[in-house]
Short mmCIF file of C-alpha atoms in Angstrom, two decimals:
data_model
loop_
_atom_site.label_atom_id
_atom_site.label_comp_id
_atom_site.label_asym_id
_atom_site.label_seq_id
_atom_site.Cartn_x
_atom_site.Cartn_y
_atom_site.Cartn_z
CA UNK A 7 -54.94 4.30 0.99
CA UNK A 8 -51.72 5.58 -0.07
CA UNK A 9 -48.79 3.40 0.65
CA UNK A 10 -45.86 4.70 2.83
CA UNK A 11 -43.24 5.70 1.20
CA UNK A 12 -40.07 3.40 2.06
CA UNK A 13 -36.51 3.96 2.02
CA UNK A 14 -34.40 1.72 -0.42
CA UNK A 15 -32.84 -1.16 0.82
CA UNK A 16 -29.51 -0.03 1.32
CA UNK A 17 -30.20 2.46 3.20
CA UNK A 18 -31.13 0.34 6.19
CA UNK A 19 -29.96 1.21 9.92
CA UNK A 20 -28.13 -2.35 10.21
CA UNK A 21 -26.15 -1.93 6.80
CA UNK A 22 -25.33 1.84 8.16
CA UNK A 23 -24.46 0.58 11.84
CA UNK A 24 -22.34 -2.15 9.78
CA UNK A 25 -20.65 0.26 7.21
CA UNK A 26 -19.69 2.96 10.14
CA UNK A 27 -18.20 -0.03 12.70
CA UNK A 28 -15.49 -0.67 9.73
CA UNK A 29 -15.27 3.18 8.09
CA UNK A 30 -14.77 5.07 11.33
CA UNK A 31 -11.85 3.02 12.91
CA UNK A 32 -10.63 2.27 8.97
CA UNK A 33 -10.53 6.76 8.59
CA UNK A 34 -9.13 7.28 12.01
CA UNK A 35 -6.15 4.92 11.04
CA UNK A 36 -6.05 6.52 7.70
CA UNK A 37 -5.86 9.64 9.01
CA UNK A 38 -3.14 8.82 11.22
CA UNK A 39 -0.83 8.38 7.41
CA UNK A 40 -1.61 12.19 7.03
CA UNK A 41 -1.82 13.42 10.61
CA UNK A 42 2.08 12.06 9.86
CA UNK A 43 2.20 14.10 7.24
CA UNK A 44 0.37 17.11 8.08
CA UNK A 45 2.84 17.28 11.59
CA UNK A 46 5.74 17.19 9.40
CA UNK A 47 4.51 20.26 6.96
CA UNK A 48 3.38 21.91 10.49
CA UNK A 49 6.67 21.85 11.91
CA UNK A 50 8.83 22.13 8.95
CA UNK A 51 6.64 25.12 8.09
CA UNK A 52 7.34 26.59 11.36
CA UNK A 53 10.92 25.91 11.53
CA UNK A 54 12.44 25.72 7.40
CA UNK A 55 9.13 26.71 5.36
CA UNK A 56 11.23 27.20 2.45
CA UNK A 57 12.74 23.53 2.22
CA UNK A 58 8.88 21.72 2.39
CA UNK A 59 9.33 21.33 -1.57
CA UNK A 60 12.31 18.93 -1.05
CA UNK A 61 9.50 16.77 0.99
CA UNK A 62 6.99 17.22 -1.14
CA UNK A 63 9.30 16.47 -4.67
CA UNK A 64 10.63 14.08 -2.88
CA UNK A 65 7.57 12.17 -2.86
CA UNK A 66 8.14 11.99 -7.04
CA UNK A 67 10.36 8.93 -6.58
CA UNK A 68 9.20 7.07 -3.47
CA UNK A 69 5.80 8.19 -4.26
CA UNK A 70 5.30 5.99 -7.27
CA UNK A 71 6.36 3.16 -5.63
CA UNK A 72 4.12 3.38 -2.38
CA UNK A 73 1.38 3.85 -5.12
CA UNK A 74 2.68 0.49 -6.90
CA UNK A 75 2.70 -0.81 -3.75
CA UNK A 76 -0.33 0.07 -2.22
CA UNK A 77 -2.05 -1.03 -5.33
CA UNK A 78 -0.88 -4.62 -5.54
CA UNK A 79 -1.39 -4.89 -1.73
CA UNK A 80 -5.23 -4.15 -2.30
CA UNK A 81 -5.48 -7.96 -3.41
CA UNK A 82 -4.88 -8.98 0.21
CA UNK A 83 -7.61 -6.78 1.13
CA UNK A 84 -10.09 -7.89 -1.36
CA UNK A 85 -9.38 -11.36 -1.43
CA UNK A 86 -8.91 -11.58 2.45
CA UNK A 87 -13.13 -10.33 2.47
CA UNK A 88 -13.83 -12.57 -0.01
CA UNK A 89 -12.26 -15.67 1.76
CA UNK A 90 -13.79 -14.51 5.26
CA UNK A 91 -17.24 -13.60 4.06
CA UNK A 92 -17.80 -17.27 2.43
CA UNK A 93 -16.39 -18.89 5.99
CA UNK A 94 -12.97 -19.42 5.36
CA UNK A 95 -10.77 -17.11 7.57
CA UNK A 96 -8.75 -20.04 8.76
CA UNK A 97 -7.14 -19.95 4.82
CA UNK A 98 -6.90 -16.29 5.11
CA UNK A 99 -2.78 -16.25 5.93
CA UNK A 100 -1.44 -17.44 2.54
CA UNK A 101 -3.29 -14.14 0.92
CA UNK A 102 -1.36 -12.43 3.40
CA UNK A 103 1.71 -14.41 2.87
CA UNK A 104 1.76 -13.95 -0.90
CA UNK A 105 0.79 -10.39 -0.82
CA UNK A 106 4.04 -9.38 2.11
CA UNK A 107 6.50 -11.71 -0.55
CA UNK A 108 5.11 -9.29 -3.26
CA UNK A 109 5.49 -6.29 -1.22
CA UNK A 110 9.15 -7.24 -0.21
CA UNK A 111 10.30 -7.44 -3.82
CA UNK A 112 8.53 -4.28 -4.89
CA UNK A 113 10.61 -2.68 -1.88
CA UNK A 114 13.82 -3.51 -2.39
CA UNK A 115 13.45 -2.82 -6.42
CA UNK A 116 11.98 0.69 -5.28
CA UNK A 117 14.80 1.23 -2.51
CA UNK A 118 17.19 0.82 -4.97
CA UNK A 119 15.82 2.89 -7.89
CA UNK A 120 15.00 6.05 -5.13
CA UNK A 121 18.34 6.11 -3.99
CA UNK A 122 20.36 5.68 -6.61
CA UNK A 123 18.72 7.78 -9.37
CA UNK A 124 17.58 11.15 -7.48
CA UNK A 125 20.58 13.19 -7.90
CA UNK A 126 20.58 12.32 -11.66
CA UNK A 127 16.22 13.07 -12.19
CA UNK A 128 15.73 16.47 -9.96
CA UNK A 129 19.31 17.84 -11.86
CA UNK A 130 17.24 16.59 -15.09
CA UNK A 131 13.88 18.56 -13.75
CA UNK A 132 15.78 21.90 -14.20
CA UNK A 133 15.27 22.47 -10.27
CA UNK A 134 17.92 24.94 -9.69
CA UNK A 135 20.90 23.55 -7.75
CA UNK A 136 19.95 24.12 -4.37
CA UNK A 137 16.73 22.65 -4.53
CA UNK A 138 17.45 19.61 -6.84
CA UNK A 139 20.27 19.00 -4.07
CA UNK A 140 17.75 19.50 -1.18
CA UNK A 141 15.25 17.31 -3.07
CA UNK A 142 17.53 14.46 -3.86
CA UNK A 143 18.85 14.03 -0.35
CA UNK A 144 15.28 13.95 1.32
CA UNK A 145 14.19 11.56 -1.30
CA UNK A 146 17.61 9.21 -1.03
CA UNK A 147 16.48 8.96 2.99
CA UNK A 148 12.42 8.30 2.40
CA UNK A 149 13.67 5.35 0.09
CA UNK A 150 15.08 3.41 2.88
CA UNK A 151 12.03 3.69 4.49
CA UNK A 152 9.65 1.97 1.19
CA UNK A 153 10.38 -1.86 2.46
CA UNK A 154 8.93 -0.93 5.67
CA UNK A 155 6.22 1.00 4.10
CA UNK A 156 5.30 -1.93 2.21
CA UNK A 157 5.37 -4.38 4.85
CA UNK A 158 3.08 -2.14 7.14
CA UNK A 159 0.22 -1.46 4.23
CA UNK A 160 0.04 -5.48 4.08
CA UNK A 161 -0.01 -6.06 7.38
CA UNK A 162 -2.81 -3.51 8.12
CA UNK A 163 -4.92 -4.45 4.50
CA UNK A 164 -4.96 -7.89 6.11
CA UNK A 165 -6.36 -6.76 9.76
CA UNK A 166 -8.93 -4.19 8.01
CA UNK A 167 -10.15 -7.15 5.86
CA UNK A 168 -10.83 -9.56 9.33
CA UNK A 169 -12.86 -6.55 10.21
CA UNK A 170 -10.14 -5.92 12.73
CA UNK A 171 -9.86 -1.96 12.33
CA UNK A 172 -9.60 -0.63 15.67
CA UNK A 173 -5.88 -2.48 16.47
CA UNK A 174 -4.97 -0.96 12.69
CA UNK A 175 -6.11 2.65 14.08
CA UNK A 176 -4.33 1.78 17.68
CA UNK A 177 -0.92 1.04 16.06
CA UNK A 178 -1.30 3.68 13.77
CA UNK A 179 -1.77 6.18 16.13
CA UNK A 180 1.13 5.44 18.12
CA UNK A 181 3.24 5.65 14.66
CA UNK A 182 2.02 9.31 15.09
CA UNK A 183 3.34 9.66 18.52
CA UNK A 184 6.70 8.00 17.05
CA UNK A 185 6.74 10.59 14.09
CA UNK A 186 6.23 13.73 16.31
CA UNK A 187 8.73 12.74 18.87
CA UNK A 188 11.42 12.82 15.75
CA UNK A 189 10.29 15.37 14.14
CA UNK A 190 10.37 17.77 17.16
CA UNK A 191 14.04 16.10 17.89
CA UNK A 192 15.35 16.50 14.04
CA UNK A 193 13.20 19.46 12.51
CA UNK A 194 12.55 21.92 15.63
CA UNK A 195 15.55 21.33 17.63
CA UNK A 196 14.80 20.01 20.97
CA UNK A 197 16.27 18.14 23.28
CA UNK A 198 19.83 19.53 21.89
CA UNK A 199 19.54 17.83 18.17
CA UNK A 200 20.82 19.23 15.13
CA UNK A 201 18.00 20.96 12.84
CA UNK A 202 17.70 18.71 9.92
CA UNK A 203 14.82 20.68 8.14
CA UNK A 204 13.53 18.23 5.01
CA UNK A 205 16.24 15.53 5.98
CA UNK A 206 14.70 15.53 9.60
CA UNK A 207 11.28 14.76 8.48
CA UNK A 208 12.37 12.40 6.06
CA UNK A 209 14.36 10.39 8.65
CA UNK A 210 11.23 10.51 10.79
CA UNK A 211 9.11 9.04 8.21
CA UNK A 212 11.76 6.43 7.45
CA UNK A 213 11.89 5.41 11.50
CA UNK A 214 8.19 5.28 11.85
CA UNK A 215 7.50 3.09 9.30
CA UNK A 216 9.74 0.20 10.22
CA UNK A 217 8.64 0.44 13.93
CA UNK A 218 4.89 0.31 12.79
CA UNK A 219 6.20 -3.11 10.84
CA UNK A 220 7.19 -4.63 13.59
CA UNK A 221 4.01 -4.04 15.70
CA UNK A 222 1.89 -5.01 13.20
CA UNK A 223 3.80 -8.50 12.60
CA UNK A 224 3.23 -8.92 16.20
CA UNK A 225 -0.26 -7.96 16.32
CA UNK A 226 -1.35 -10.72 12.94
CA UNK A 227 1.18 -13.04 14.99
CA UNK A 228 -0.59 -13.28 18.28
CA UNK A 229 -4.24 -12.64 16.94
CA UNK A 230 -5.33 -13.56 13.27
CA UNK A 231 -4.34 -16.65 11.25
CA UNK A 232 -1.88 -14.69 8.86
CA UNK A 233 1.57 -16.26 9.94
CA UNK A 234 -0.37 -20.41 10.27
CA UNK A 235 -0.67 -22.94 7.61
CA UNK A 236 -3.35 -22.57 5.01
CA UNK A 237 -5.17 -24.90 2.92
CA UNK A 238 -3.93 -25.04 -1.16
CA UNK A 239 -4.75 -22.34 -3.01
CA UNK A 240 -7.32 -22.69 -6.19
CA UNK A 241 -4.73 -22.65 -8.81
CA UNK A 242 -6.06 -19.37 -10.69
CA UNK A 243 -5.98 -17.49 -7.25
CA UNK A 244 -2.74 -16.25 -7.52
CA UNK A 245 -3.54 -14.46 -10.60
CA UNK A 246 -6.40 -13.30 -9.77
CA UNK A 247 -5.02 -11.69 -6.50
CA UNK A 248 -2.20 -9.85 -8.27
CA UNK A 249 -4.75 -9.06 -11.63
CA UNK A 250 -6.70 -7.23 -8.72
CA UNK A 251 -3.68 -5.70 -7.53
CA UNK A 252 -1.66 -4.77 -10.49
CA UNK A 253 -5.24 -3.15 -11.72
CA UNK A 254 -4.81 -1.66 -8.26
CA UNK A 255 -1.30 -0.05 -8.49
CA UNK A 256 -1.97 0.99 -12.16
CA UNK A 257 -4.66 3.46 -11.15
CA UNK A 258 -2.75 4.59 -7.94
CA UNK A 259 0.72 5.61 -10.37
CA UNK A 260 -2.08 7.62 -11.95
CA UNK A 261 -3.40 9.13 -9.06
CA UNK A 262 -0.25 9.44 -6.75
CA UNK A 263 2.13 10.15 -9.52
CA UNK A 264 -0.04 12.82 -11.16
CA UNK A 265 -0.33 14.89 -7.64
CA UNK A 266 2.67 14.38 -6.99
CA UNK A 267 4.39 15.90 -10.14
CA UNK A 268 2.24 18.58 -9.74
CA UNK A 269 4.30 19.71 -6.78
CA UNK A 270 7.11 19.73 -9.71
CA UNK A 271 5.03 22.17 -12.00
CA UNK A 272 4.16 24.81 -8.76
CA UNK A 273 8.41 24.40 -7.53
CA UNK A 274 8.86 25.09 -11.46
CA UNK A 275 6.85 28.44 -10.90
CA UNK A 276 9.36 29.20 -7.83
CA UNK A 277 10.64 27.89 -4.45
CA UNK A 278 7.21 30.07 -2.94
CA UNK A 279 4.69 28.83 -5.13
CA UNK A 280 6.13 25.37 -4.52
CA UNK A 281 5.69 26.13 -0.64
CA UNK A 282 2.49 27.67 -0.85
CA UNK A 283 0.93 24.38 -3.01
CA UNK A 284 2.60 22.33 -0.92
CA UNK A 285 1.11 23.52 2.12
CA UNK A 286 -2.68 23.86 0.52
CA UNK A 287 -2.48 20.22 -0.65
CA UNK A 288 -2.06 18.99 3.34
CA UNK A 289 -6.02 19.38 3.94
CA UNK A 290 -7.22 17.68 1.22
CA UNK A 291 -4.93 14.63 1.78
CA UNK A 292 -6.03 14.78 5.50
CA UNK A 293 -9.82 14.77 4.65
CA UNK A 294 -8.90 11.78 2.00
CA UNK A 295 -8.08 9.13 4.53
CA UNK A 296 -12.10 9.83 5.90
CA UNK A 297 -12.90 8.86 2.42
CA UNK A 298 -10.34 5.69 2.45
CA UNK A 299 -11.84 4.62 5.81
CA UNK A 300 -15.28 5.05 4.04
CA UNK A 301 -14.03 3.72 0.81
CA UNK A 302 -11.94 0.32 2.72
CA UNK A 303 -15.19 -0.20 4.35
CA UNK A 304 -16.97 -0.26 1.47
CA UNK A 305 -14.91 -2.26 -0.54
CA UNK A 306 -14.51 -4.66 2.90
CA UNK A 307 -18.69 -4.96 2.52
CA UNK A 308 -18.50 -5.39 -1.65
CA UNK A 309 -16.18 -8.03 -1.51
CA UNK A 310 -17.54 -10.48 0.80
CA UNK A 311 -21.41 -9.75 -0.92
CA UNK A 312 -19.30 -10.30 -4.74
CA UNK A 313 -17.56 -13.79 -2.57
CA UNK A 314 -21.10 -14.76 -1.47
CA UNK A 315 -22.13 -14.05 -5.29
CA UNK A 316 -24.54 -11.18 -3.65
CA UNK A 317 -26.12 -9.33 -6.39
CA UNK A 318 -28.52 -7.34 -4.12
CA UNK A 319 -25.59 -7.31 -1.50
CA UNK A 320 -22.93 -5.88 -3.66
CA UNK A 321 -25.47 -3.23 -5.26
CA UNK A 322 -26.63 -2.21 -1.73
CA UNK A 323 -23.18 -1.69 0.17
CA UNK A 324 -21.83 -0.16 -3.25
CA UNK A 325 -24.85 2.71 -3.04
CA UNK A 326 -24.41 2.75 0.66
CA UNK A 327 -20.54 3.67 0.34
CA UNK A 328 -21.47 6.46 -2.12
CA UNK A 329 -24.19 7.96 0.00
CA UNK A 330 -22.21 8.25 2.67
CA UNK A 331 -18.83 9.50 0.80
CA UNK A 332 -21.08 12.45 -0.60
CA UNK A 333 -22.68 13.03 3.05
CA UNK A 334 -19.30 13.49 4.31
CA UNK A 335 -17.72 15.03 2.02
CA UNK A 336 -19.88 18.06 2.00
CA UNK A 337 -19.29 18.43 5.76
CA UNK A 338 -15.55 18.72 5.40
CA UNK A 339 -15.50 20.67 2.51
CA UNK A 340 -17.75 23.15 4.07
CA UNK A 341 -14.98 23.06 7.56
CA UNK A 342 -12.15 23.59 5.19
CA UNK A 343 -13.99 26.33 3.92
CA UNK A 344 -14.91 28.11 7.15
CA UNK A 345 -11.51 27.56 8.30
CA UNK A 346 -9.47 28.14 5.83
CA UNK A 347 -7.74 30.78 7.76
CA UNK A 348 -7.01 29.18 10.61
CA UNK A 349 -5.68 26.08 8.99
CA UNK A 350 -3.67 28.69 6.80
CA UNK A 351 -2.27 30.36 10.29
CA UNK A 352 -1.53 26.70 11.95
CA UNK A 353 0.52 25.44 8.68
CA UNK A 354 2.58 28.97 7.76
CA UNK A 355 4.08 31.84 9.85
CA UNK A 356 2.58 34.96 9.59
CA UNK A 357 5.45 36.55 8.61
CA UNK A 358 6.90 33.90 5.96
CA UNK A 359 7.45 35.98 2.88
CA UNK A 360 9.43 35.75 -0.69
CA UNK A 361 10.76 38.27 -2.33
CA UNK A 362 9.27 40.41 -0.01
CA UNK A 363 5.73 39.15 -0.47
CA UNK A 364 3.52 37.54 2.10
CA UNK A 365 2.97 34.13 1.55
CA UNK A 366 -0.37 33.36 4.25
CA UNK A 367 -2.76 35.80 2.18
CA UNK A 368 -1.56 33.29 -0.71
CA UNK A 369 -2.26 30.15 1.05
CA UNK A 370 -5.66 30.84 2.84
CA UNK A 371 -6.89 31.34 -1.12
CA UNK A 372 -6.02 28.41 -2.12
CA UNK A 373 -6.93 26.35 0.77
CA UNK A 374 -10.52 27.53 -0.04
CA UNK A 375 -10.52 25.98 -3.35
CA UNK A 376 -8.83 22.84 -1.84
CA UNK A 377 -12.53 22.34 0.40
CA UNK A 378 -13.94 22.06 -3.19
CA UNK A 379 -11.39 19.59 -4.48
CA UNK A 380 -11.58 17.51 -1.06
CA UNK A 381 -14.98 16.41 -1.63
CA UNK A 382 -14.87 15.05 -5.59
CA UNK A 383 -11.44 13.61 -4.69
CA UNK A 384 -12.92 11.52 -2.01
CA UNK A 385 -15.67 10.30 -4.05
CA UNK A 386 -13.57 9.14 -6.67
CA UNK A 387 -11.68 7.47 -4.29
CA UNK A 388 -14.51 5.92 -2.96
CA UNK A 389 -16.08 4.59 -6.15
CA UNK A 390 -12.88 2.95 -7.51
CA UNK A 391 -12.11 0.84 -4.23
CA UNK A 392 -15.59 0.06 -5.01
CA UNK A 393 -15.31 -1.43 -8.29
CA UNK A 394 -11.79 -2.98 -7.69
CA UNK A 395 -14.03 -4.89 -5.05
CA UNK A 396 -15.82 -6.94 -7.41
CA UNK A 397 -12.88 -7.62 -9.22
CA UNK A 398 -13.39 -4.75 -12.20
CA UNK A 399 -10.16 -3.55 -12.54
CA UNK A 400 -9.46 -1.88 -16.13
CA UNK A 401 -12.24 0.73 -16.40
CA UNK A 402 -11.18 2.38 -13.10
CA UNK A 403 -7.25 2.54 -13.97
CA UNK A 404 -8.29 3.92 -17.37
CA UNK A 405 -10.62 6.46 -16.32
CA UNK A 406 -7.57 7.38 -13.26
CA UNK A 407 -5.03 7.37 -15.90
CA UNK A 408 -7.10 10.01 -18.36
CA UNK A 409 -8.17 11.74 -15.61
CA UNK A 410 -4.55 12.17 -13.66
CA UNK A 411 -2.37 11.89 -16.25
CA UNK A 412 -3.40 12.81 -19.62
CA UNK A 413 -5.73 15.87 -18.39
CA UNK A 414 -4.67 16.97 -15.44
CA UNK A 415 -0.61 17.83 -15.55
CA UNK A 416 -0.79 19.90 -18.89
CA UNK A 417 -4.14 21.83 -17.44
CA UNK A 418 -2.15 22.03 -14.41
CA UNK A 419 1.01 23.38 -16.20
CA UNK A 420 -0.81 25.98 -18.86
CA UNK A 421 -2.60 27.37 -16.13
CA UNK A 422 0.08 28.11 -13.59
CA UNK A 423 2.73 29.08 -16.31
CA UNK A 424 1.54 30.09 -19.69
CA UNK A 425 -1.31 32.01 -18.09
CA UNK A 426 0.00 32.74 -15.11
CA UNK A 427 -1.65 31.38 -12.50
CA UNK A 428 1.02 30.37 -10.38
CA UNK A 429 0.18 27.75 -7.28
CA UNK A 430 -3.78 28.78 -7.77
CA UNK A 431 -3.65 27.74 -11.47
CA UNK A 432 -2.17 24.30 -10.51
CA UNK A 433 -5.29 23.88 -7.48
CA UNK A 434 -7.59 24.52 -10.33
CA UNK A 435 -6.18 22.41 -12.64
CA UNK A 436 -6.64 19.13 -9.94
CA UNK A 437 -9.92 20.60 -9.46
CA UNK A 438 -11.50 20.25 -13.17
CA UNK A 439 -9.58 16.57 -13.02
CA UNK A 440 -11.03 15.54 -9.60
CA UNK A 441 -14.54 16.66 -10.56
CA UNK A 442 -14.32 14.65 -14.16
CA UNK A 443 -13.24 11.51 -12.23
CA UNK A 444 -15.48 11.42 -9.37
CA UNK A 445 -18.33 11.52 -11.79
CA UNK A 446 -17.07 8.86 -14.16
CA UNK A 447 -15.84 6.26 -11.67
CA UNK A 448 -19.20 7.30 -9.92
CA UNK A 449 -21.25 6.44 -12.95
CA UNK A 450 -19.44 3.37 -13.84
CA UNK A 451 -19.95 1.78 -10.35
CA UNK A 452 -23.80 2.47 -10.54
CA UNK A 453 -23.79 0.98 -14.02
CA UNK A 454 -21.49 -2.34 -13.01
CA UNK A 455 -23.53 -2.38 -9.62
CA UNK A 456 -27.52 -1.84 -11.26
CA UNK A 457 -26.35 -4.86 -13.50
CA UNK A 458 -25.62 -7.67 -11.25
CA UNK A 459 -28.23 -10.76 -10.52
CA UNK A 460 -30.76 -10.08 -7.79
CA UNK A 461 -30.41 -13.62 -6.61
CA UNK A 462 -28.72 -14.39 -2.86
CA UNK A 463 -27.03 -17.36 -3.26
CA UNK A 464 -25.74 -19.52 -0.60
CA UNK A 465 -21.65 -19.49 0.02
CA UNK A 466 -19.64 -21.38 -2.14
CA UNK A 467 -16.62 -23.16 -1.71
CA UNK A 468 -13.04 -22.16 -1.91
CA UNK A 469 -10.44 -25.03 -2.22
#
């Protein structure tokens, strides 16, 4: 008799059940970050479409160091599963502690160098005077917002790794709430305030992300161990935290900082290609933070298997992550892609031209190559958090760095400028990039992941 075929190990119904309790609540929350920012394209859009590049440059500065940030903060996350998964939550606060000291620094340094040097680096750009002006002021604002921002990432990192998602994603969404509110006060108008346009949402980005610090300090206060004495620290785990994180932030300059100068390159093109870019880069960010819940999950799952020294474990919730990045992906790529007019319509006037040219025909184009870019972008995502998991840190930042940085931005640039492709030239630069480094991090997670011992061993001990 022929034997049933079975289906491999990872794809079990308890390791899915297990993988969607931490990636839905984990995306929701994520998506909450771009919900933010999607609201404040919506209704800057609506009310000062022309002055969305000064957000979106903006993001050159501040951008970087959220990136750094974010980067060294994923050592609290992985570090946090690995202590937890081997039994030892109790010792769980000083990898908070150390990572929020970290993050403090790294704020102030980046506070400092945002506000004080924007003027001087958008007049160097060659962003004509009114924009560089526009773009420096928006940026001076969201840098007094980056200590907060720092804080915040720990503090939710820290919940996501005690498998504590949901009071992340409740907090979160009540940032959104926060961020509307002053956006429809400062942007739109009501209520009698002055219309800010770009300064507006700035200031409500700044706002939102100091009250979200001080609910989630209150949250880890009253509920987790993060803020209660620890046992000593092993003394290489210091190192190894921030080796994880520095590994971490290197590959997210890469990643942030190469989409984020390509706003430059499409405002280099002019003020409406800059718009139009701007605008067709919101979906894909959106659909991202599905991909960050799936890939936090994942990497949640990875680390406490690669703690337990879980060959079969990491392997299994590595393919599992992958599987279901793909699965998803190709459901929101193909809604972006049905909807690309709509989503066009919500973000853009219909009557928002340039030079006496329609912008929305523009837009809808390009958000229909953005549902291809969404769903290589996610798995790269996916597969990096993945490997930085299990504490492989190099190979990923190269492959980001190569990918982002030394291919992307002069693709990018010859094909909106030298040949003329404008804002669709720079989308199809990202896209060749984002389909190259999907497929390598992709294949170097399989290869790290096929190549670790079979053997479940029993937890060890931290101390």
């Amino acid at each position: 008799m022929t034997a049933k075929p079975q289906a491999p190990a990872w794809l079990n119904p308890a390791a899915i059940v297990d993988l969607l309790k931490l990636a839905v609540p984990v995306a929701l929350s994520r998506a909450a970050v771009m919900l933010m920012s999607f609201t404040d394209a919506v209704v800057l859009g609506r009310n000062a479409e022309l002055e969305l590049p000064f957000i979106t440059n903006g993001y050159l500065l501040v951008g970087m160091g959220m990136a750094i940030g974010m980067g060294v903060l994923q050592g609290v996350q992985v570090f946090t599963a690995e202590l937890s998964g081997n039994g030892y939550q109790r010792d769980t606060g000083r990898i908070l502690r150390r990572g929020l000291g970290v993050g403090l620094i790294l704020g102030v340094i980046f506070t400092l160098i945002g506000y004080f040097s924007a003027d001087a680096l958008f007049r160097a750009l060659g962003f004509e005077p009114e924009i560089a002006e526009g773009t420096a002021s928006a940026t001076r604002i969201l840098s007094l917002g980056l200590i907060g921002h720092m804080l915040a990432i720990g503090g939710s990192l820290y919940l996501e790794a005690l498998r504590k998602p949901i009071l992340v994603t409740v907090l979160m969404y009540i940032g959104v709430v926060i961020n509307l509110v002053i956006d429809l006060a400062l942007v739109a108008g009501w209520w009698g305030f002055p219309k800010l346009g770009a300064d507006g949402v700035a200031w409500a980005t700044t706002g939102t992300r100091f009250a979200l610090t001080l609910a989630f300090f209150v949250v880890i206060w009253m509920l987790t161990p993060g803020f209660k004495r620890s046992s000593p620290a092993p003394k290489d785990e210091f190192w190894r935290q921030n080796t994880v994180g520095v590994g971490g932030a290197v590959a997210n300059v890469a990643e942030f900082g190469g989409f984020n100068f390509s706003f430059v390159i499409a405002t280099w093109v002019s003020i409406a290609a800059g718009t139009v870019y701007s605008l067709a880069i919101q979906p894909i960010f959106l659909t991202f933070m599905l991909f960050m819940g799936i890939g936090t999950a994942t990497s949640v799952r990875v680390a406490e298997a690669y703690g337990r020294k879980d060959g079969d474990g990491v392997r299994e919730a590595a393919r599992l992550g992958v599987t279901a990045c793909i699965a998803a992906g190709l459901v929101m790529s193909t809604l972006m892609w049905v909807f690309k007019d709509p989503l066009a319509r919500l973000m853009l006037a219909e009557d928002a031209t340039f030079n006496g040219q329609a912008l929305l025909p523009a837009l809808t184009a390009i958000i229909g190559l953005a549902a291809f870019v969404a769903l290589f972008d996610g798995l790269q995502g996916v597969a990096s958090m993945a490997l930085r998991a299990q504490e492989i840190v190099w190979p990923s930042a190269i492959i980001q760095i190569g990918s982002y940085f030394i291919l992307m931005l002069p693709l990018a640039y010859w094909l909106a400028i030298p040949m003329g492709g404008g804002a669709m030239g720079v989308m199809q630069g990202v896209a060749v990039t984002s389909v190259i480094a999907a497929l390598a991090q992709t294949a170097w997670l399989e290869l790290k992941a096929a190549r670790r011992p079979s053997l479940r061993a029993a937890p060890k001990t931290i101390g």
